[in-house]
C-alpha positions as YAML, in Angstrom:
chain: A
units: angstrom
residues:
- id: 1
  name: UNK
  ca: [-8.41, -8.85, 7.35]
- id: 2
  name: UNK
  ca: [-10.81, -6.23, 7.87]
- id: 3
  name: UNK
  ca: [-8.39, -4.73, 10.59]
- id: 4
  name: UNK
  ca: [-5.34, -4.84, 8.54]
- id: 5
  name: UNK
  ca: [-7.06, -3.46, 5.57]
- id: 6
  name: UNK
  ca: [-7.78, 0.07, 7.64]
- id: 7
  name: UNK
  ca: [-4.81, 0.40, 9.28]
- id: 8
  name: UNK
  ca: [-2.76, -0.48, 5.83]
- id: 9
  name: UNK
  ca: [-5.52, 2.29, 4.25]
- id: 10
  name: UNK
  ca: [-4.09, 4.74, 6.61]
- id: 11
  name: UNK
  ca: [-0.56, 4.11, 6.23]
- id: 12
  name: UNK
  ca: [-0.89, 4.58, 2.33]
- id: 13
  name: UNK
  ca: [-2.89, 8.08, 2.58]
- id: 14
  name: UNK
  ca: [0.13, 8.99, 4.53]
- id: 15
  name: UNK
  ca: [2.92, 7.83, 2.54]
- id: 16
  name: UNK
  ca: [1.21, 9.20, -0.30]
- id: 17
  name: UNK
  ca: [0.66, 12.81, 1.50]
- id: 18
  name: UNK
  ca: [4.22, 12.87, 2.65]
- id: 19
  name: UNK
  ca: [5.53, 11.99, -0.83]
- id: 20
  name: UNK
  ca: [3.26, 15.39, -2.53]
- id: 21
  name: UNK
  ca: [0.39, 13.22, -4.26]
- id: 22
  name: UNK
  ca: [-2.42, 15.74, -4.90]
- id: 23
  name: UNK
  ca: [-4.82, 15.73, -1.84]
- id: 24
  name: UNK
  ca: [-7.58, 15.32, -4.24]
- id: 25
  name: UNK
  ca: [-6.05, 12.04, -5.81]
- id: 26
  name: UNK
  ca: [-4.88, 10.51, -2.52]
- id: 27
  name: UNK
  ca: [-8.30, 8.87, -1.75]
- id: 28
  name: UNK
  ca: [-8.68, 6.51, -5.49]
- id: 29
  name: UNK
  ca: [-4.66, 6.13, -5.17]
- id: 30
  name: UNK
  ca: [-5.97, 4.29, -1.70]
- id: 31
  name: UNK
  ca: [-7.95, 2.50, -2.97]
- id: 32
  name: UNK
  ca: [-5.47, 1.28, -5.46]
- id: 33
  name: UNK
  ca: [-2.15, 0.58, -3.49]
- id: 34
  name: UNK
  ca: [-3.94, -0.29, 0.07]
- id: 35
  name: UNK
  ca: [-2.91, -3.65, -0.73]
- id: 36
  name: UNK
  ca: [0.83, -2.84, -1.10]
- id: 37
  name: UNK
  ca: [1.31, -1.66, 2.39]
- id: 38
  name: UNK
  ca: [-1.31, -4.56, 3.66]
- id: 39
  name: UNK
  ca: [1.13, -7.10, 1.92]
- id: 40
  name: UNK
  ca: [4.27, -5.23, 3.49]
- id: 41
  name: UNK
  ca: [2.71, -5.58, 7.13]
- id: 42
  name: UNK
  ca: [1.19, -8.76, 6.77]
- id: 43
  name: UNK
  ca: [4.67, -10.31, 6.79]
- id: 44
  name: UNK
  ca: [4.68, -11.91, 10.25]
- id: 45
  name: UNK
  ca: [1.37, -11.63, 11.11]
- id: 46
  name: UNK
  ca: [-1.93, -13.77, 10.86]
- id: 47
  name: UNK
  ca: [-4.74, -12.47, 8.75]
- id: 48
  name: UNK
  ca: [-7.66, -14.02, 9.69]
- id: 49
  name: UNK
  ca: [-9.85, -14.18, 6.39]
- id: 50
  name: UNK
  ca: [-8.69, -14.80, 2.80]
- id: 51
  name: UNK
  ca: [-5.73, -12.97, 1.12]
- id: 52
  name: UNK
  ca: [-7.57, -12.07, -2.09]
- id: 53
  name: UNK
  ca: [-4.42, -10.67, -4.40]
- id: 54
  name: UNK
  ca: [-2.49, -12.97, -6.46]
- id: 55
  name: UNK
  ca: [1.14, -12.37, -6.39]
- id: 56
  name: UNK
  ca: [1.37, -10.99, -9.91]
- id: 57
  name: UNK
  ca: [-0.83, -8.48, -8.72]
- id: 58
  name: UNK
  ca: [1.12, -7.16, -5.59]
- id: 59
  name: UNK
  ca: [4.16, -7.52, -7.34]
- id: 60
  name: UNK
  ca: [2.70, -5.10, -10.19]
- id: 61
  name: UNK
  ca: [1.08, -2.54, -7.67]
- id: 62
  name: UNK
  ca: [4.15, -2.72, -5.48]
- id: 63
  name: UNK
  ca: [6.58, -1.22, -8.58]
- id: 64
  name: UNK
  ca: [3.63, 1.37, -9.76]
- id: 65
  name: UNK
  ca: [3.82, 2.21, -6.02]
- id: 66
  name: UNK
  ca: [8.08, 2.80, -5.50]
- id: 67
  name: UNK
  ca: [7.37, 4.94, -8.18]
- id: 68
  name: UNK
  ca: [5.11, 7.23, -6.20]
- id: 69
  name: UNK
  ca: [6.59, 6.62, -2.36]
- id: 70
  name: UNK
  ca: [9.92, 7.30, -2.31]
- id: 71
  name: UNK
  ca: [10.20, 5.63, 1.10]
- id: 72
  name: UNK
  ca: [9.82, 2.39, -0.53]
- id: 73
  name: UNK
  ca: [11.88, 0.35, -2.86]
- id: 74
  name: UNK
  ca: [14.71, 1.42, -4.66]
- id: 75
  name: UNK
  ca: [13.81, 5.18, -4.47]
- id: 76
  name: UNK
  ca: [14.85, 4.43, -0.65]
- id: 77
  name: UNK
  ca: [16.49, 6.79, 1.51]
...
C-alpha cells in the first residue's frame, strides 16, 4: 500500500499543477485527494495491506476532485 500511496501522491501533485492549483495549496490538496488517484490505479492491481477508505468516502473525494482536474470525470477532454 505504502508503494501505491507515493506513486498515487505524485500523480495528484501533478494533475493538480497541470490543472493551475496554487503551488502553495498543492501539498494539503495531496494530502486530501491522494486517495482518488490510489483508488483509480488500484483497479487491477493487488494492494498488499488494508484499503482504509470506505466507498462513500472515495466516491465524495472523487466528485470534489473532477471539480479541480479537468482530466478526470465529466470535465474530460
Amino acid at each position: 500500500m505504502k508503494a501505491l500511496e507515493q506513486a498515487a501522491r505524485r500523480i495528484c501533485a501533478l494533475d493538480l499543477a497541470a490543472a493551475g492549483a496554487d503551488a502553495d495549496e498543492i501539498p494539503a490538496m495531496v494530502d486530501r485527494y491522494w486517495p482518488v488517484v490510489a483508488n483509480e490505479a488500484r483497479e487491477g492491481v493487488v494492494v498488499i495491506g488494508e484499503w482504509p477508505f470506505t466507498v462513500e468516502e472515495i466516491a465524495a473525494l472523487t466528485a470534489e476532485y473532477e471539480k479541480l482536474v479537468p482530466i478526470h470525470g465529466e470535465n474530460a477532454q
